[in-house]
CSV table of C-alpha atoms in Angstrom, one decimal:
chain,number,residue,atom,x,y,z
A,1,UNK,CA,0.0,0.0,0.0
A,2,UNK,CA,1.1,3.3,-0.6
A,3,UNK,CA,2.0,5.8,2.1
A,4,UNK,CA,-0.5,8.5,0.7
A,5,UNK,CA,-2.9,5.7,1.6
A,6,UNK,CA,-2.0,4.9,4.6
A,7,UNK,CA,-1.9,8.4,5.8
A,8,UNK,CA,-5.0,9.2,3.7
A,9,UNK,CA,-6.7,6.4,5.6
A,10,UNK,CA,-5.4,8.0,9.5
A,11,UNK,CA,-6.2,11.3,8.1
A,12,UNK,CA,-9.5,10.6,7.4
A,13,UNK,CA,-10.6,8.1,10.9
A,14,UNK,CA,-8.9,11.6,12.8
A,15,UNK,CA,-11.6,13.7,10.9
A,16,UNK,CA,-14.1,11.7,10.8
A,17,UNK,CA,-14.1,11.1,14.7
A,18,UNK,CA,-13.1,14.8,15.3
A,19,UNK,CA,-16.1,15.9,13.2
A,20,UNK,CA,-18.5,13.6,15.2
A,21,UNK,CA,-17.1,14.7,19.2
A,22,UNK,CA,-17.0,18.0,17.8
A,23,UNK,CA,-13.5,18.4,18.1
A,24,UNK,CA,-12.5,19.4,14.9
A,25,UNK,CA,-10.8,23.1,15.5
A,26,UNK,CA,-9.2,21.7,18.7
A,27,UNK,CA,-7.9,18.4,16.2
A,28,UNK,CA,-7.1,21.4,14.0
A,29,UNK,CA,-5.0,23.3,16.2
A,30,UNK,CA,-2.9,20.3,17.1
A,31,UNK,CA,-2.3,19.4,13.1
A,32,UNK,CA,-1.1,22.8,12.4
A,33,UNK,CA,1.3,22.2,15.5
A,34,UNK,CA,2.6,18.9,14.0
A,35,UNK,CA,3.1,20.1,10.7
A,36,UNK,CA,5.2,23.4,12.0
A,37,UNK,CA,7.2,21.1,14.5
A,38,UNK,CA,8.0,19.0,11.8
A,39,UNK,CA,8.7,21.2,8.8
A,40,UNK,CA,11.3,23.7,12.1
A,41,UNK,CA,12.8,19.8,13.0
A,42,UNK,CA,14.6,17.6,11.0
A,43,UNK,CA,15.5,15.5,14.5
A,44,UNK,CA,11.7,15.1,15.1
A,45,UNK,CA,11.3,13.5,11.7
A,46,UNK,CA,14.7,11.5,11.8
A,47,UNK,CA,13.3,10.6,15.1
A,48,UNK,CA,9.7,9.4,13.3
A,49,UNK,CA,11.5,7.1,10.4
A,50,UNK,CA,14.1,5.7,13.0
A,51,UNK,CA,13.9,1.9,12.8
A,52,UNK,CA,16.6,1.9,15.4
A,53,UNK,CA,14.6,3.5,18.1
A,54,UNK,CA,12.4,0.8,19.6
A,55,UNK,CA,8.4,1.3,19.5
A,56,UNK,CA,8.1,1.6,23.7
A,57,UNK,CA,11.0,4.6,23.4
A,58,UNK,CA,8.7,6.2,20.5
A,59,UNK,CA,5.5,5.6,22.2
A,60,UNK,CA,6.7,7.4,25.5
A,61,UNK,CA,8.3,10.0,24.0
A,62,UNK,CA,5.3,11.1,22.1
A,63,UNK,CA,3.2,11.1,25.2
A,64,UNK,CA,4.6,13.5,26.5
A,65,UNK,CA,5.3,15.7,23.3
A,66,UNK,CA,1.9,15.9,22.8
A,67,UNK,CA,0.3,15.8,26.4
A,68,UNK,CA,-1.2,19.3,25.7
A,69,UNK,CA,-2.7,17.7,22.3
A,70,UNK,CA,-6.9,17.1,22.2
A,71,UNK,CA,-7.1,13.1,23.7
A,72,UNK,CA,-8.6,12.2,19.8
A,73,UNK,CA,-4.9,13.9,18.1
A,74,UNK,CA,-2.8,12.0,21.0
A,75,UNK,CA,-4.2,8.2,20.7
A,76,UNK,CA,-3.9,8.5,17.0
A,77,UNK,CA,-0.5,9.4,17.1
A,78,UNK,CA,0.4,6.8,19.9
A,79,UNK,CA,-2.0,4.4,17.9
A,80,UNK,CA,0.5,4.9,14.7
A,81,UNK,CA,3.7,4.5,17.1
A,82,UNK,CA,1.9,0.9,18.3
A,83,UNK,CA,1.5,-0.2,15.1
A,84,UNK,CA,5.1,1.0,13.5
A,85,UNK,CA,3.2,3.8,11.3
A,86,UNK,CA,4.8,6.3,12.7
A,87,UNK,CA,7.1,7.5,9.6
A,88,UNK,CA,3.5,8.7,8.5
A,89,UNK,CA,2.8,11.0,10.6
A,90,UNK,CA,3.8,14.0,8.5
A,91,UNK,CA,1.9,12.7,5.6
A,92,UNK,CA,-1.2,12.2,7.6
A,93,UNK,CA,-1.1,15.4,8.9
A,94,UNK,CA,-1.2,16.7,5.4
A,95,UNK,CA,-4.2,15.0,4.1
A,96,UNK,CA,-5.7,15.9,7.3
A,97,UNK,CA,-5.4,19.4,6.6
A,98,UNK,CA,-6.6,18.9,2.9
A,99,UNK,CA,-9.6,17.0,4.3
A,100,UNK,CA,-10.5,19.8,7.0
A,101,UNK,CA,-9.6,22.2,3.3
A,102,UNK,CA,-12.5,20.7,1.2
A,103,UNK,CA,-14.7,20.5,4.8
A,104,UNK,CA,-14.3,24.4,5.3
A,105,UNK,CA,-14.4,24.6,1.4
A,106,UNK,CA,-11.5,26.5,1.6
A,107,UNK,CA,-9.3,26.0,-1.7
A,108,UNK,CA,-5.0,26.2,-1.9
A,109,UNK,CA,-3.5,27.9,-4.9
A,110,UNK,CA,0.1,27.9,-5.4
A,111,UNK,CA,1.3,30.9,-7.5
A,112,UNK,CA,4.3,31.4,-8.9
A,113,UNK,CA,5.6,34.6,-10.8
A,114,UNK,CA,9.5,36.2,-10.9
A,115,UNK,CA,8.0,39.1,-8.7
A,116,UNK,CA,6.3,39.7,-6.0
A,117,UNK,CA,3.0,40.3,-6.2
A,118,UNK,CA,1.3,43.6,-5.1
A,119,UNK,CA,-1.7,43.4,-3.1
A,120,UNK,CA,-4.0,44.2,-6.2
A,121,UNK,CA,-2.9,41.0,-8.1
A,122,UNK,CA,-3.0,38.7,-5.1
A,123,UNK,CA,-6.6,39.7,-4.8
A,124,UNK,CA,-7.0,39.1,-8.8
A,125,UNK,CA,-5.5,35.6,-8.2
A,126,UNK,CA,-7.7,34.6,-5.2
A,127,UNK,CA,-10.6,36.4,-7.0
A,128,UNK,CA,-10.1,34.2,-10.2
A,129,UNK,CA,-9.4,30.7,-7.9
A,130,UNK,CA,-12.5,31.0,-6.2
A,131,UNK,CA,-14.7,31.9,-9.2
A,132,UNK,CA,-13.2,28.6,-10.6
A,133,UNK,CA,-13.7,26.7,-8.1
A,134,UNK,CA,-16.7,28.1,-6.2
A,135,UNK,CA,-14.7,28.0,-3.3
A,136,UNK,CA,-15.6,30.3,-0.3
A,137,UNK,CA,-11.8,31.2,0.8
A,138,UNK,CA,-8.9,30.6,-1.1
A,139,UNK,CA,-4.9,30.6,0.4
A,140,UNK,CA,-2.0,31.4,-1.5
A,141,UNK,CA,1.4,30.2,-1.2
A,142,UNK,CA,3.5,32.7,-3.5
A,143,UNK,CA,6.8,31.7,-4.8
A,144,UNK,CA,9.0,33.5,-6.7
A,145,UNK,CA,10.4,32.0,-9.5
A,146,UNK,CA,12.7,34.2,-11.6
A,147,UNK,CA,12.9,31.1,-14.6
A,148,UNK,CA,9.2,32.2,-15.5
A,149,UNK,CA,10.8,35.3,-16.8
A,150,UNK,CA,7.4,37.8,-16.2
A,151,UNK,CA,3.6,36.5,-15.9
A,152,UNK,CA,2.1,33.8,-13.3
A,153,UNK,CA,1.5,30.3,-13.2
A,154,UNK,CA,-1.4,29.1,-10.9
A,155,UNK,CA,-2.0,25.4,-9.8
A,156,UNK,CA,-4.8,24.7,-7.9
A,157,UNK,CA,-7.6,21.6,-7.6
A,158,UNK,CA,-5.1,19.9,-10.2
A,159,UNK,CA,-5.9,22.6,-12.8
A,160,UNK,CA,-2.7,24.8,-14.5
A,161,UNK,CA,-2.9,28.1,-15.6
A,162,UNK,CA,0.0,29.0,-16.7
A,163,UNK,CA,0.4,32.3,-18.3
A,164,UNK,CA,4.5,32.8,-18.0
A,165,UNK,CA,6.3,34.4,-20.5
A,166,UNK,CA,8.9,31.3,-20.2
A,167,UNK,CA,5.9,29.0,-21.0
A,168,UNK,CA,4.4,30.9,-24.4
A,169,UNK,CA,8.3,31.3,-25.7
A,170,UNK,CA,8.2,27.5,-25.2
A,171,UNK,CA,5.3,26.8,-27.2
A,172,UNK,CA,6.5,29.9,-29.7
A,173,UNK,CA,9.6,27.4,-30.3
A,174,UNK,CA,8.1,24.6,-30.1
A,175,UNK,CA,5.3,26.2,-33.4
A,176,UNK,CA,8.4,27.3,-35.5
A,177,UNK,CA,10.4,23.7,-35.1
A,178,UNK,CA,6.8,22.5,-36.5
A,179,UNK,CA,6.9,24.7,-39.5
């Protein structure tokens, strides 16, 4: 089985069970504080994938990391240590947050341009995204890619549009090899 599975599968018994003890901001909270602690420590995740640490060690240290975590967040975490699934935490707690996304009908667009954009043009892009999509809030994650030359490329609910400069001399070439 795939690990997207697998962590799809945690993801969605944690929102499920969150959504029916009304739990779900609380669940939320302590998702958001997974995700940051792992993307701020590389020994945290070395520490997940370690098959050299033994599953008791794991267990206890991850009840008391997340002793301040919502009972429902900790026994799925210790629940994953007991049964060695451990290495996918951080994947879990993605599709979590893309479950509690579609939930909230909330919709992520990543954007990349080779400037910043100004405040106008972000609220063009989310503007555009949620018309789309029919989404009632959209996020952004901007990155600044100076290979794009000048225009933006949006991704968002698997959909490209992609309106670089980089891109349209690509197809430009790509029309004269033709003729």
């Amino acid at each position: 089985m795939s690990d997207i599975k697998i962590a799809s599968r945690y993801a969605k018994a944690l929102f499920e069970q969150a959504k029916e003890t009304k739990s779900l901001d609380a669940v939320e909270k302590d998702i958001q504080h997974l995700i940051q602690t792992c993307e701020e420590s590389a020994d945290f995740v070395t520490f997940l994938h370690s098959p050299l640490i033994k599953k008791v060690t794991k267990k206890e240290a991850m009840e008391k990391l997340f002793a301040s975590y919502n009972p429902l967040t900790k026994s799925l975490l210790i629940l994953m240590a007991d049964k060695f699934r451990e290495a996918y935490i951080p994947a879990m707690t993605q599709a979590f947050v893309n479950l509690n996304n579609r939930h909230n009908n909330i919709m992520v667009a990543e954007v990349s341009s080779a400037v910043d954009l100004s405040a106008k043009e972000v609220k063009a892009v989310k503007e555009y995204v949620a018309k789309q999509t029919g989404a009632k809030e959209v996020q952004l994650k901007q990155t600044i890619d100076a290979s794009v030359i000048g225009g933006i490329n949006i991704v968002f609910d698997g959909k490209i549009f992609d309106s670089t400069i980089a891109s349209q001399l690509l197809k430009l070439k790509k029309d004269l090899q033709i003729a």
